Tab-separated table of C-alpha atoms in Angstrom:
chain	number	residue	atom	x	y	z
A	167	UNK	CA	-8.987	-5.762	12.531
A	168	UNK	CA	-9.035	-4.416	8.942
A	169	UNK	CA	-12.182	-2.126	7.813
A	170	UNK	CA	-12.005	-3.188	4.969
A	171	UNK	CA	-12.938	-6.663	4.529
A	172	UNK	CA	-11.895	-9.700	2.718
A	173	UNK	CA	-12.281	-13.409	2.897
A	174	UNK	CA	-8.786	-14.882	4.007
A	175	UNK	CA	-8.689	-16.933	1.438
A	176	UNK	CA	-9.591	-18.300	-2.092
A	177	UNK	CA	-8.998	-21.032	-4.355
A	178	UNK	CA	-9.849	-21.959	-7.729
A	179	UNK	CA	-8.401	-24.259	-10.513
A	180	UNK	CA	-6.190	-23.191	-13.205
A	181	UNK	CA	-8.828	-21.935	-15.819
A	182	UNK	CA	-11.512	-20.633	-13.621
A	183	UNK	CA	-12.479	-17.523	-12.656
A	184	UNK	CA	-12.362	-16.105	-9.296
A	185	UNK	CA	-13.609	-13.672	-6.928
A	186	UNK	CA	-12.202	-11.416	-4.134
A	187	UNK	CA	-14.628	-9.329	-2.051
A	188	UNK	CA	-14.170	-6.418	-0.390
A	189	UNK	CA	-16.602	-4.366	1.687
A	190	UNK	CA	-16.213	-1.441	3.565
A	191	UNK	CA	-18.802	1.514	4.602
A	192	UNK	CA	-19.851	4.961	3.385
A	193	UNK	CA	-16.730	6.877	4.268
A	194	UNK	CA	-14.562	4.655	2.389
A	195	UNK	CA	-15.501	2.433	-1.157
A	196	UNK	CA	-18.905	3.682	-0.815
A	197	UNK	CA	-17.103	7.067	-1.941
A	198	UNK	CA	-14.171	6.459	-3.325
A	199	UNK	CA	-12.086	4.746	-5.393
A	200	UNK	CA	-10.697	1.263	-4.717
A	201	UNK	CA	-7.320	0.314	-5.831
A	202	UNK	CA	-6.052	-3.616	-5.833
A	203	UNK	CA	-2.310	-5.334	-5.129
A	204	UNK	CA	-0.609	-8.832	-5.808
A	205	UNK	CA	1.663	-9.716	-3.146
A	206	UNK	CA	3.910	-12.728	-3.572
A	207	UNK	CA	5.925	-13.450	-0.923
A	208	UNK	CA	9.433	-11.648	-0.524
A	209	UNK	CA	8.517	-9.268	-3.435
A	210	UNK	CA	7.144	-5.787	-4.024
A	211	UNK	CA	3.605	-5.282	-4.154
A	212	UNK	CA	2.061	-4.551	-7.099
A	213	UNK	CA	-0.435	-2.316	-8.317
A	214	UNK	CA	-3.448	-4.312	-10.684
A	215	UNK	CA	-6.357	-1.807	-10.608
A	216	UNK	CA	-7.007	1.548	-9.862
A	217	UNK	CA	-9.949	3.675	-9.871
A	218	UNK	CA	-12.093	0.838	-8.975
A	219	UNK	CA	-12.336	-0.732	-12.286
A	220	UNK	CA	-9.160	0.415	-14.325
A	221	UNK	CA	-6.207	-1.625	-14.821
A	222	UNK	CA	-2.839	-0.649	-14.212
A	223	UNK	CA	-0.045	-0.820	-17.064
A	224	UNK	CA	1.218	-4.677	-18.413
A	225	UNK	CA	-1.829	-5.899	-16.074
A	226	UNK	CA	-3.116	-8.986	-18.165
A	227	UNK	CA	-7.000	-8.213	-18.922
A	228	UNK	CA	-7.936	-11.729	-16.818
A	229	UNK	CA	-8.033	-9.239	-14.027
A	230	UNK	CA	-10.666	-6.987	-13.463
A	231	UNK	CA	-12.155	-4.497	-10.776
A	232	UNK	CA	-15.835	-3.651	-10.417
A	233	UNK	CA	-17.448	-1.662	-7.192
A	234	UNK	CA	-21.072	-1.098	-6.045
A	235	UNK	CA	-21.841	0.634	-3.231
A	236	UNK	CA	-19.592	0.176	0.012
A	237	UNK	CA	-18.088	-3.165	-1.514
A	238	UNK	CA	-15.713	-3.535	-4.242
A	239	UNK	CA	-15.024	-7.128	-5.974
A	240	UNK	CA	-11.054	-8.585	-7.917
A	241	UNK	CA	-12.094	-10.900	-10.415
A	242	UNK	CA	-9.583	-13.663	-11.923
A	243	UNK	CA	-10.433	-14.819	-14.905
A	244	UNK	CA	-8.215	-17.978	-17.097
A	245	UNK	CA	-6.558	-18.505	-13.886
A	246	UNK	CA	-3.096	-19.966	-14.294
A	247	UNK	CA	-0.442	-21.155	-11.010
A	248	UNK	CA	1.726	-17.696	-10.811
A	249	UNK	CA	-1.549	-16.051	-9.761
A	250	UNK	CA	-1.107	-17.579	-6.419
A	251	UNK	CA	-0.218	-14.575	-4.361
A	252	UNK	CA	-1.896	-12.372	-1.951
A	253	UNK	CA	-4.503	-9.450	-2.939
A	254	UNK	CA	-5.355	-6.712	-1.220
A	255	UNK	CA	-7.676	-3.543	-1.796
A	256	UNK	CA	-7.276	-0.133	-0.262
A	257	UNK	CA	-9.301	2.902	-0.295
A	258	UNK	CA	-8.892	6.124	1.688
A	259	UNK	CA	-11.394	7.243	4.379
A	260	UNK	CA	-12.912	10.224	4.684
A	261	UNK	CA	-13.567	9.909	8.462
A	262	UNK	CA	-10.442	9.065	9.508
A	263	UNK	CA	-8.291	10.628	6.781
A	264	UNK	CA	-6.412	7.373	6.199
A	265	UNK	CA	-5.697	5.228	3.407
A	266	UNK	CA	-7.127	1.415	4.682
A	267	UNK	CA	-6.104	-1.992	3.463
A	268	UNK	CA	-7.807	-4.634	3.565
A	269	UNK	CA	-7.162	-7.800	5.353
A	270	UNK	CA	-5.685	-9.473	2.562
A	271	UNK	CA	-6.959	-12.594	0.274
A	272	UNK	CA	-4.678	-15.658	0.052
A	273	UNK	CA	-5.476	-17.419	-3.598
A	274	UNK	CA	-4.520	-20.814	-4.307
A	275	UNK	CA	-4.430	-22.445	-7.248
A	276	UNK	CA	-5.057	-25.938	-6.836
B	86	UNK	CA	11.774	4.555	-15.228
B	87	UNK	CA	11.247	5.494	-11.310
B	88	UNK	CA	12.797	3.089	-8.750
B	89	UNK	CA	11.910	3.194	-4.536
B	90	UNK	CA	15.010	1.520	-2.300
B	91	UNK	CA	14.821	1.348	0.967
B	92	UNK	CA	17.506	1.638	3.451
B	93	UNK	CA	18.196	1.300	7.371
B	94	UNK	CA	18.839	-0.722	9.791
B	95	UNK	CA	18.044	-4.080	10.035
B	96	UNK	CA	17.909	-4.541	13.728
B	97	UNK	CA	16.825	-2.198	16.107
B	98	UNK	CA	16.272	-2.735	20.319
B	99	UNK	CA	12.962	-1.315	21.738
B	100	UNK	CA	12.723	1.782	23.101
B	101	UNK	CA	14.997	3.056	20.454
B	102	UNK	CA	14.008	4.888	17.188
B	103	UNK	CA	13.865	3.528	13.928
B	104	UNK	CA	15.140	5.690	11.152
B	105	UNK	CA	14.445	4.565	7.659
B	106	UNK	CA	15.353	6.324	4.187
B	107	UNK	CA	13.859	5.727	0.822
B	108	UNK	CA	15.987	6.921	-2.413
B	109	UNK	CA	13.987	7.443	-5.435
B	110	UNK	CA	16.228	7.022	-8.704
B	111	UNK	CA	15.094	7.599	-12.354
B	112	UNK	CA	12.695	10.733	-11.228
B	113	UNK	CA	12.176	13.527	-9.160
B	114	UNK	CA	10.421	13.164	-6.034
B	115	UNK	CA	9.589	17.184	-5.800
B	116	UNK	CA	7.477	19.096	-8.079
B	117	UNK	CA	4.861	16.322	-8.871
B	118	UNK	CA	1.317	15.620	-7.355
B	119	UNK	CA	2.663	12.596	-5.959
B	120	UNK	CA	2.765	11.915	-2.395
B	121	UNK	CA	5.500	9.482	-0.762
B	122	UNK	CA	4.080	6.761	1.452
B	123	UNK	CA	5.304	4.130	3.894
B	124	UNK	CA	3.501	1.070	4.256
B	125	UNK	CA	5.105	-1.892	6.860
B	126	UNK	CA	3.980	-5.776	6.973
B	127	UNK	CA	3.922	-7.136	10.368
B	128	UNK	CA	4.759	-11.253	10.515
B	129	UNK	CA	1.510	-12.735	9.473
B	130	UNK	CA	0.062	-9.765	8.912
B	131	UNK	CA	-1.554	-7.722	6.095
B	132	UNK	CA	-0.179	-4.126	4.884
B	133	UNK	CA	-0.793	-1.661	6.929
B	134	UNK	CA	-0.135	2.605	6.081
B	135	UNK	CA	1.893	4.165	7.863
B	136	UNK	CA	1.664	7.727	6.428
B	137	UNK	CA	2.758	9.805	3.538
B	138	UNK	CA	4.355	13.504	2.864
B	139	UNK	CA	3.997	15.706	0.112
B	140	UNK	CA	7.432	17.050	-1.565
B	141	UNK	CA	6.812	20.458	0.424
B	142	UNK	CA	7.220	18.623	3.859
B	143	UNK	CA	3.184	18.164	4.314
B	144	UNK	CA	2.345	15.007	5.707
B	145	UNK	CA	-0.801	12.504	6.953
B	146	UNK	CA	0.287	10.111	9.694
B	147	UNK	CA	-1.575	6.903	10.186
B	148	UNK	CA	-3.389	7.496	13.640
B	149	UNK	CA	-1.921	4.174	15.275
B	150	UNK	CA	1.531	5.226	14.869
B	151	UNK	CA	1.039	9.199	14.692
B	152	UNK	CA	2.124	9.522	18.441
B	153	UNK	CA	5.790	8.028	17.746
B	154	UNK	CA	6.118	9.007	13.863
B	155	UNK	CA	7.665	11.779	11.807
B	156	UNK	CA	8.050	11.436	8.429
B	157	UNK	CA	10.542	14.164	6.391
B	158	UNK	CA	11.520	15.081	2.439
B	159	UNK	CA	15.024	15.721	1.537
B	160	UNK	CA	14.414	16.866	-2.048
B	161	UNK	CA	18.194	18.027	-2.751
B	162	UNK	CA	18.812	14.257	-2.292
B	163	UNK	CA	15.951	12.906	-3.659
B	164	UNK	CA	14.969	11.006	-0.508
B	165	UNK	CA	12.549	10.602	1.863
B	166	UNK	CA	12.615	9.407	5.722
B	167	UNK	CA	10.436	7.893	7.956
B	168	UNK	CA	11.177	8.095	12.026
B	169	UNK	CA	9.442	5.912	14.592
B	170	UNK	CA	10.569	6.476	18.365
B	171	UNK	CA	9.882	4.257	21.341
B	172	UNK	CA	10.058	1.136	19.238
B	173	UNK	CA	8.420	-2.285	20.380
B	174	UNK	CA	8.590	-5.918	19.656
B	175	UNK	CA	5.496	-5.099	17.671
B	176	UNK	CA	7.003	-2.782	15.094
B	177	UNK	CA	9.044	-5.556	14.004
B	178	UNK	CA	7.965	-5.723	10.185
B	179	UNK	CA	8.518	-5.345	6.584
B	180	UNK	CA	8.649	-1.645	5.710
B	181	UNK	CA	7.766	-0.827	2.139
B	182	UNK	CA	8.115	2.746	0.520
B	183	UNK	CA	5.669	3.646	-2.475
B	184	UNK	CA	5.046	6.633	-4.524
B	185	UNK	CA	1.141	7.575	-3.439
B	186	UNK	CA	-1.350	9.066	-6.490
B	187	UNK	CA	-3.712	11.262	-3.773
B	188	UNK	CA	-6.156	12.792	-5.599
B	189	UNK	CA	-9.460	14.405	-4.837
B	190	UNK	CA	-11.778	15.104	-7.700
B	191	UNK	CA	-15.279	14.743	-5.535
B	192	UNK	CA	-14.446	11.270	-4.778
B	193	UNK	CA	-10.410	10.290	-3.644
B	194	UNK	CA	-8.288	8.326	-5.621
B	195	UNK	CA	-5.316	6.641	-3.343
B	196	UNK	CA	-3.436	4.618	-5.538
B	197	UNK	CA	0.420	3.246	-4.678
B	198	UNK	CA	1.674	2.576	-8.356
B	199	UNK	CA	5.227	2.095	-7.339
B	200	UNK	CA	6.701	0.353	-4.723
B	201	UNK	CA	10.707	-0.535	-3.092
B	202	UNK	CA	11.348	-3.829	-2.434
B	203	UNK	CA	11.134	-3.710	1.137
B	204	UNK	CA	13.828	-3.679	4.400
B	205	UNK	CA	13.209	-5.864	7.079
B	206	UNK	CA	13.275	-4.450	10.544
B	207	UNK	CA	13.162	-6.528	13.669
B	208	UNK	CA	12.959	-5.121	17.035
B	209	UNK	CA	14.758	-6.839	19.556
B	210	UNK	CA	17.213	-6.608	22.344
């Protein structure tokens, strides 16, 4: 089990905006930066955000990171069918000197 | 522009140890303040670190795998290695290599901004 934690999955149609959670404690996002990933399937991951809230380089501005206190939130907005992928967040841990990943969130577009 | 590829064997029997190497092309993997990671994806399962080393050899092992793992920098060759001993059915995976951003400035920054494909490794007998 992940200790960082996010929904399995998440849906939305192709022009809404969605939202990935992801909570952890004190020693982890309540301290330090988050950073997010796509994953499709048979690919490399690939980095969207970094320091919580900026976006890595060619990331489309639709996605966006935002944290407050030990939870962190992915938001998707205008979203189209080749966002269907998996997301993850990470942040390192000061108690156990590790970087975590979450769980993962599976998005579908329906 | 920097490129991770992985390399290894694709099938390994348990008990045995599983070497893998990652080449980095299109940069140096010494000299920065980047740190070189491995991250694996068991079947079904989400992405899970499995440690990083610094270009001088210093690295931070995971604590599931840190009993079995040693992870090494050959920066003549640009490379990087990971070694996992007494393999199991369970370290059957996808094993990624990234570069890692580790940064402390009062708060740390772990960001994995490039990544290799991935090799599959399965463990079986």
């Amino acid at each position: 089990q992940s200790v960082l934690t996010q929904p399995p999955s998440a849906s939305g149609t192709p022009g809404q905006r969605v939202a990935i959670s992801c909570s952890g404690s004190s020693f982890n996002i309540g301290r330090n930066y988050v950073s997010w990933y796509q994953h499709l399937p048979r690919t490399a991951p690939k980095l969207l955000i970094y320091r919580s809230d900026q976006r890595a380089s060619g990331v489309p501005d639709r996605f966006s990171g935002s944290k407050s206190g030990t939870s962190a939130s992915l938001a998707i907005s205008g979203l189209r069918s080749e966002d269907e992928a998996d997301y993850y967040c990470a942040a390192w841990d000061d108690s156990l000197d590790v970087v975590l990943f979450g769980g993962g969130t599976r998005l579908t577009v329906l | 522009q920097l490129h991770l590829l992985e390399s290894g064997p694709g099938l390994v029997k348990p008990s045995e140890t599983l070497s893998l190497t990652c080449t980095v092309s299109g940069g140096s993997i010494g000299g920065t303040n980047y740190h070189w990671a491995w991250i694996r994806q068991s079947p079904g399962k989400g992405l899970e670190w499995i440690g990083s080393i610094y270009y001088t050899g210093s690295p931070y092992y995971g604590p599931s795998l840190a009993s079995r793992l040693a992870m090494s920098v050959d920066t003549s060759k640009n490379q990087f290695s990971l070694r996992l001993t007494s393999v199991t059915a369970a370290d059957t995976a996808v094993y990624y290599c990234a570069r890692l951003s580790l940064r402390h400035r009062g708060h740390y920054e772990a960001t994995f901004d490039i990544w290799g494909q991935g090799t599959v490794v399965s463990v079986s007998s």
